[in-house]
PDB file of C-alpha atoms in Angstrom:
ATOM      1  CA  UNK A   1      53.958   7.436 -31.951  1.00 85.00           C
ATOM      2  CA  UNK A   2      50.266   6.989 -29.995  1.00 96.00           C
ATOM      3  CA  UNK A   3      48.980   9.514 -28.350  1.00 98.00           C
ATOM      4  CA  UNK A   4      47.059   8.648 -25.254  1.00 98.00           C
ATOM      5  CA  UNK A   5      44.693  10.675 -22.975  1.00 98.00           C
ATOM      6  CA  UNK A   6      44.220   8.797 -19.479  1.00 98.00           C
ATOM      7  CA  UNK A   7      41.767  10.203 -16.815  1.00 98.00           C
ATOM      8  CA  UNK A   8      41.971   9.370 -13.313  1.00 97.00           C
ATOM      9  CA  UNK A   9      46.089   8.865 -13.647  1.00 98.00           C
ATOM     10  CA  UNK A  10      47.044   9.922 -10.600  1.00 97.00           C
ATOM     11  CA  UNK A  11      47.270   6.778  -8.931  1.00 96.00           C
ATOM     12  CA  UNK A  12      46.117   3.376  -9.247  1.00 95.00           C
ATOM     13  CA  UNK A  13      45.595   1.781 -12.904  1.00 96.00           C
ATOM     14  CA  UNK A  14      45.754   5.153 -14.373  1.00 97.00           C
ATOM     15  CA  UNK A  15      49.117   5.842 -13.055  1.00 98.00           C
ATOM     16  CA  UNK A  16      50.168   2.218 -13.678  1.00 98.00           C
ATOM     17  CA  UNK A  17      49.075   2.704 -17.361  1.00 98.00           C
ATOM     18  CA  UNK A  18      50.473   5.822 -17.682  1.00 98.00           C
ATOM     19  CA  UNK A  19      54.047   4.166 -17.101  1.00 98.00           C
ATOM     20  CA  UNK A  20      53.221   1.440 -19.681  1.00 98.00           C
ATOM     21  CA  UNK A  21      52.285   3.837 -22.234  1.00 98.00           C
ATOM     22  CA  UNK A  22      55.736   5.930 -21.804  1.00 98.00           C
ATOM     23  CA  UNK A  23      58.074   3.135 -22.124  1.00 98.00           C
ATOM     24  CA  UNK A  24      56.482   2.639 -25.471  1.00 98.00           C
ATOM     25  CA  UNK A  25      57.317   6.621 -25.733  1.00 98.00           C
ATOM     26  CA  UNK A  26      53.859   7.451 -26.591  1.00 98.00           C
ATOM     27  CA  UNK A  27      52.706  11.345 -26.466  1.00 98.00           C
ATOM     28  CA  UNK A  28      50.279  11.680 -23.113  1.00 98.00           C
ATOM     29  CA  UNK A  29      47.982  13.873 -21.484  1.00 98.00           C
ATOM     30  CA  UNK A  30      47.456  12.744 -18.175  1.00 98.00           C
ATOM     31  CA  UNK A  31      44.111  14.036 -16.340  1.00 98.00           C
ATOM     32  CA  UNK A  32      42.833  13.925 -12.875  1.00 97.00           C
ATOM     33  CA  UNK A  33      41.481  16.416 -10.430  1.00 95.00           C
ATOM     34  CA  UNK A  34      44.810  16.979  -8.471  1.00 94.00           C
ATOM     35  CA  UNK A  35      47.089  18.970 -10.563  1.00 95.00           C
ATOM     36  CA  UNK A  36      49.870  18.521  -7.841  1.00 97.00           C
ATOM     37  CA  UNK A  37      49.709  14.502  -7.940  1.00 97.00           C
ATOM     38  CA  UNK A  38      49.623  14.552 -11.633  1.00 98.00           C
ATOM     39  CA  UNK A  39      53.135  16.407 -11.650  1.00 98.00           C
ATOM     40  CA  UNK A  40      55.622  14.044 -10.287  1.00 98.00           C
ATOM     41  CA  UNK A  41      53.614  11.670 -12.584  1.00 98.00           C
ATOM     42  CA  UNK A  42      54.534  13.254 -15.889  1.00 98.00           C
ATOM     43  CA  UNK A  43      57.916  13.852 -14.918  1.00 98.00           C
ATOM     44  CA  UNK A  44      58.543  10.100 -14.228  1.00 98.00           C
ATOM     45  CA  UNK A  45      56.450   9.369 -17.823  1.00 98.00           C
ATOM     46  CA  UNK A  46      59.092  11.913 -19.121  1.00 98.00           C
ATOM     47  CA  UNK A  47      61.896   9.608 -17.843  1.00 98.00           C
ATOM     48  CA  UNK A  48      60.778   6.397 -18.556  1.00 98.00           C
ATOM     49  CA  UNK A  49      60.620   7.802 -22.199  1.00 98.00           C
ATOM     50  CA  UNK A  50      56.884   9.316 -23.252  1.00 98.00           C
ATOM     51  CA  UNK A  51      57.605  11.279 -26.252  1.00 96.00           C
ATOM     52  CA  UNK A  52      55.926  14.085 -24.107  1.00 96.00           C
ATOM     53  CA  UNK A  53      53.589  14.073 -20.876  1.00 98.00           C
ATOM     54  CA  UNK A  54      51.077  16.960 -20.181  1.00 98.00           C
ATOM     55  CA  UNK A  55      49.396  17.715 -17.347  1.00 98.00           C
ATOM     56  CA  UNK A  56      45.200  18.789 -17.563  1.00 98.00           C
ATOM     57  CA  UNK A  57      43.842  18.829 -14.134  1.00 98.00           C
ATOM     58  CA  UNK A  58      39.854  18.170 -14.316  1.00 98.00           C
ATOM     59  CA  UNK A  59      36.925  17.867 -11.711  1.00 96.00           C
ATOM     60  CA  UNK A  60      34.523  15.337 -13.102  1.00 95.00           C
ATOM     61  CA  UNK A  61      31.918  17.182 -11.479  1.00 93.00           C
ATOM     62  CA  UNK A  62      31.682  19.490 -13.713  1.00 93.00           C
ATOM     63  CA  UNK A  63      30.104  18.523 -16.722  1.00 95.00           C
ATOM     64  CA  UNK A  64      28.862  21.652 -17.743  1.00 97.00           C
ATOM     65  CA  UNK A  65      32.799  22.205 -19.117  1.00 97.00           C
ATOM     66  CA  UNK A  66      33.925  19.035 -20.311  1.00 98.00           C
ATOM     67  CA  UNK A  67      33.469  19.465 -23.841  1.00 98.00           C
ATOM     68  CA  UNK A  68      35.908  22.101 -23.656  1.00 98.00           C
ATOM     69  CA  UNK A  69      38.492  19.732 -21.631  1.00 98.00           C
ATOM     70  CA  UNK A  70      38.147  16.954 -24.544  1.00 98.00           C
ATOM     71  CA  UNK A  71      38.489  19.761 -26.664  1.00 98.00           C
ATOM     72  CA  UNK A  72      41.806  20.892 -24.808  1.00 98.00           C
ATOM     73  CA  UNK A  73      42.925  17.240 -24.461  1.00 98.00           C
ATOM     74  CA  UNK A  74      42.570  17.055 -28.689  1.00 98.00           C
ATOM     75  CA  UNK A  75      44.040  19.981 -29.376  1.00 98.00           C
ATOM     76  CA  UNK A  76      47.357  19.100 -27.062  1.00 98.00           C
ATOM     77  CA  UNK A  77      47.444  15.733 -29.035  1.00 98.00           C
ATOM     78  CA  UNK A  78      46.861  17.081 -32.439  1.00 97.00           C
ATOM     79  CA  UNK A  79      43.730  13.924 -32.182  1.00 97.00           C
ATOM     80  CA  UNK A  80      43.725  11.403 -29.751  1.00 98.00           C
ATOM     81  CA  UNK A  81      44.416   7.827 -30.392  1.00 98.00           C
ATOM     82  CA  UNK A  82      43.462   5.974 -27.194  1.00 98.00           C
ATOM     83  CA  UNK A  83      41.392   7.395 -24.134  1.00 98.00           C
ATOM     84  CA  UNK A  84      41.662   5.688 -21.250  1.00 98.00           C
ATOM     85  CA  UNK A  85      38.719   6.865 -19.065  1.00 98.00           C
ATOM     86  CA  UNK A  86      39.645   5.552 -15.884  1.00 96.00           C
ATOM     87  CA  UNK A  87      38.290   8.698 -13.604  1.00 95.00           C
ATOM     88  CA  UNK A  88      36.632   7.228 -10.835  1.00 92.00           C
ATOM     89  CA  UNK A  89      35.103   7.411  -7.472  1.00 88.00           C
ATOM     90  CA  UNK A  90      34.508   4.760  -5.020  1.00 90.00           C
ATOM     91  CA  UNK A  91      31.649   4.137  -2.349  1.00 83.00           C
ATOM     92  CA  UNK A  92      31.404   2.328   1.345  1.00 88.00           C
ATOM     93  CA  UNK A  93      28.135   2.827   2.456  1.00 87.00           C
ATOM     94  CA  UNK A  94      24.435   1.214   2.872  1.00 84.00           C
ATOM     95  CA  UNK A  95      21.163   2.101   1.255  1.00 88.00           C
ATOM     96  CA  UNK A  96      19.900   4.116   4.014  1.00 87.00           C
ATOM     97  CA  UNK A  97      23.105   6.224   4.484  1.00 89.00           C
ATOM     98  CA  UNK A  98      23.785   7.114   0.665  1.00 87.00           C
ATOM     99  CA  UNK A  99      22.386  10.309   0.001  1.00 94.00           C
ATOM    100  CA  UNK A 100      21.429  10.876  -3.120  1.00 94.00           C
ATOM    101  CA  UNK A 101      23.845  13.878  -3.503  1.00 95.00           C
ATOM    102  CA  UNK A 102      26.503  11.216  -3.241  1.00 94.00           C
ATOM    103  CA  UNK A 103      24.635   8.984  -5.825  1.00 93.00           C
ATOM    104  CA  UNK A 104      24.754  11.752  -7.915  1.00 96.00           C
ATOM    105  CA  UNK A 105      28.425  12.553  -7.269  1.00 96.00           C
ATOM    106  CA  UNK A 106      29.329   9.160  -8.206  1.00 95.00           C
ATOM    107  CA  UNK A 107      27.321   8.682 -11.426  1.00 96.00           C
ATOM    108  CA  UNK A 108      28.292  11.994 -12.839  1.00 96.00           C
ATOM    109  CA  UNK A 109      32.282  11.151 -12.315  1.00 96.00           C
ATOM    110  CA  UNK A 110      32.040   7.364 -12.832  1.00 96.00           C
ATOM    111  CA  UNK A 111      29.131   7.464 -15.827  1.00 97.00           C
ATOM    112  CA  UNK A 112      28.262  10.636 -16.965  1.00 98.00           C
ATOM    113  CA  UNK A 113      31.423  11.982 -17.130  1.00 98.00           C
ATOM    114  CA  UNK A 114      33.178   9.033 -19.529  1.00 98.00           C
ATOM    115  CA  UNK A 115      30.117   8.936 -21.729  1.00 98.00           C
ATOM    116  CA  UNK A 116      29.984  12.540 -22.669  1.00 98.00           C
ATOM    117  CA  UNK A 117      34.045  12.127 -23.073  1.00 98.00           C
ATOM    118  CA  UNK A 118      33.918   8.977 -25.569  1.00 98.00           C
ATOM    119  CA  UNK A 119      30.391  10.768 -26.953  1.00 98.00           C
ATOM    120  CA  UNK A 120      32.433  13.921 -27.794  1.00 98.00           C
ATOM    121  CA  UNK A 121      35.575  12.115 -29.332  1.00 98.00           C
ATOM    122  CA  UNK A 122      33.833   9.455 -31.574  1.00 97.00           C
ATOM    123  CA  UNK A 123      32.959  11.495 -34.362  1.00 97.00           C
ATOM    124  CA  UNK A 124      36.514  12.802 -34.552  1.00 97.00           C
ATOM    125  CA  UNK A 125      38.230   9.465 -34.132  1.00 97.00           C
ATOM    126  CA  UNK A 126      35.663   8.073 -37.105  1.00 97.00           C
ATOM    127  CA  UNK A 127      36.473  11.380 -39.366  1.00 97.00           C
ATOM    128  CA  UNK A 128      40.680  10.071 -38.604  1.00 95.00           C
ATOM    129  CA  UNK A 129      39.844   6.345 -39.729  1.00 96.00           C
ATOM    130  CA  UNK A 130      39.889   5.312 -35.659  1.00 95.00           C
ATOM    131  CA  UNK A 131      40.985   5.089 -32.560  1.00 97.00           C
ATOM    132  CA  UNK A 132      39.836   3.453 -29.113  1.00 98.00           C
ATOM    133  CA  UNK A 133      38.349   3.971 -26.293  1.00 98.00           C
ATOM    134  CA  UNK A 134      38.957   2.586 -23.211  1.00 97.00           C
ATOM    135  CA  UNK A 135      36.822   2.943 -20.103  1.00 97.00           C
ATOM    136  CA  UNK A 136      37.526   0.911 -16.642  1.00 92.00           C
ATOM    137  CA  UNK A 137      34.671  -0.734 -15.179  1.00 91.00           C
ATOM    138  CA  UNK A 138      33.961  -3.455 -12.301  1.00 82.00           C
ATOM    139  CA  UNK A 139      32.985  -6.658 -11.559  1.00 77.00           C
ATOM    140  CA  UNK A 140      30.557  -4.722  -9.063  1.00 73.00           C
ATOM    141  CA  UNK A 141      29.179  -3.798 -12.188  1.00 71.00           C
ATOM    142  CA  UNK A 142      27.895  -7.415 -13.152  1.00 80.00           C
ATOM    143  CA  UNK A 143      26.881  -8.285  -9.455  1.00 78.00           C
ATOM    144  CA  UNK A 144      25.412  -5.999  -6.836  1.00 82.00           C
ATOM    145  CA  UNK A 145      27.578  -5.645  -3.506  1.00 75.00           C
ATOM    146  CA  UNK A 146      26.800  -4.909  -0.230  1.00 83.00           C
ATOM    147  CA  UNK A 147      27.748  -1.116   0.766  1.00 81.00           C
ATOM    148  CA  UNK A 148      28.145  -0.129  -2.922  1.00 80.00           C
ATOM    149  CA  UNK A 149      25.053   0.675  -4.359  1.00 84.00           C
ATOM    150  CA  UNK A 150      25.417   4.236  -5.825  1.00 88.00           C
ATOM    151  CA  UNK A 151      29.318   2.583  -7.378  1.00 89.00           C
ATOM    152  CA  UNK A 152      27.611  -0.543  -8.369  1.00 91.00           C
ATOM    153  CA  UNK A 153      25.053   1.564 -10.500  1.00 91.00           C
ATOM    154  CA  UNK A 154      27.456   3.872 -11.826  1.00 92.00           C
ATOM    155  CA  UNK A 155      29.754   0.264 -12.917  1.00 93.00           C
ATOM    156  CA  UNK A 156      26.534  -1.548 -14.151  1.00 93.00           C
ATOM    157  CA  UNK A 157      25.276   1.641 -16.736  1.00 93.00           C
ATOM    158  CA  UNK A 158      29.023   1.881 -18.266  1.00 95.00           C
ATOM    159  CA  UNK A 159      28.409  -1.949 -19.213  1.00 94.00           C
ATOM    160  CA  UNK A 160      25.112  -1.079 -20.713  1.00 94.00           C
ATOM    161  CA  UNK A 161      26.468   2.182 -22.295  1.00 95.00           C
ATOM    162  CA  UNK A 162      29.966   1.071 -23.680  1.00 95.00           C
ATOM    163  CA  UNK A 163      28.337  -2.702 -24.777  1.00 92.00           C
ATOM    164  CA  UNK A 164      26.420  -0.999 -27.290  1.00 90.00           C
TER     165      UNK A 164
END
């Protein structure tokens, strides 16, 4: 039986990958900053068979504590298997009307936080023999786009972080 951490499953690939992963009745802790989203979530990996589904709500912002939430995420699983970090924020705006609070909003959920994630599971995962991490990235990542600067940096730096 895997056991699976996924950040950013309350909706979109997270949520669709959360599914996947309880069908094949894996054990999951399912992470993103609404606690009340993530609920219904579980419960439906729960019936779709997931060995078990946890809930651990988590604002990327706060970096200053995520150690301890990798920690927490660990301990749950009893060592973790597969991380999907798929926590992410998006962006719609020009140059000149991205502040750079909102830069660094988006490169602290979208970079920062996934690199000090995978940086604080690797040793573990080695000391087990393995495991994998997973982190979801963008084409806008490979290619600047218009209105998506700050999210286009944040996409290009996991490339250059996770390719070495």
């Amino acid at each position: 039986m895997q056991s699976v951490w996924i950040t950013g499953a309350s909706s979109g690939m997270g949520e669709a990958c959360a599914y996947r992963y309880a069908e094949e009745g894996a054990r999951l802790v399912l992470t993103s900053s609404s606690a009340e989203r993530l609920v219904p979530i579980a419960a439906k990996c729960r019936e779709l068979g997931a060995a078990d589904a946890t809930i651990l709500p988590y604002d990327f912002t706060c970096l200053d504590t995520i150690d301890a939430l990798t920690d927490k995420a660990w301990e749950i699983l009893n060592g973790i298997d597969l991380v999907l970090l798929n926590a992410g924020i998006s962006q719609r705006t020009n140059v000149e009307d991205t502040s750079m609070e909102m830069v660094r909003k988006i490169m602290e959920i979208n970079y920062f936080a996934p690199v000090s994630i995978a940086k604080r599971l690797l040793p573990g995962m080695i000391a087990r023999g393995g495991g994998k991490i997973a982190v979801t990235t963008s084409i806008a990542g490979r290619f600047g786009f218009p209105l998506r600067c700050g999210y286009s940096s944040s996409k290009f730096a996991l490339y250059g972080f996770f390719e070495t």
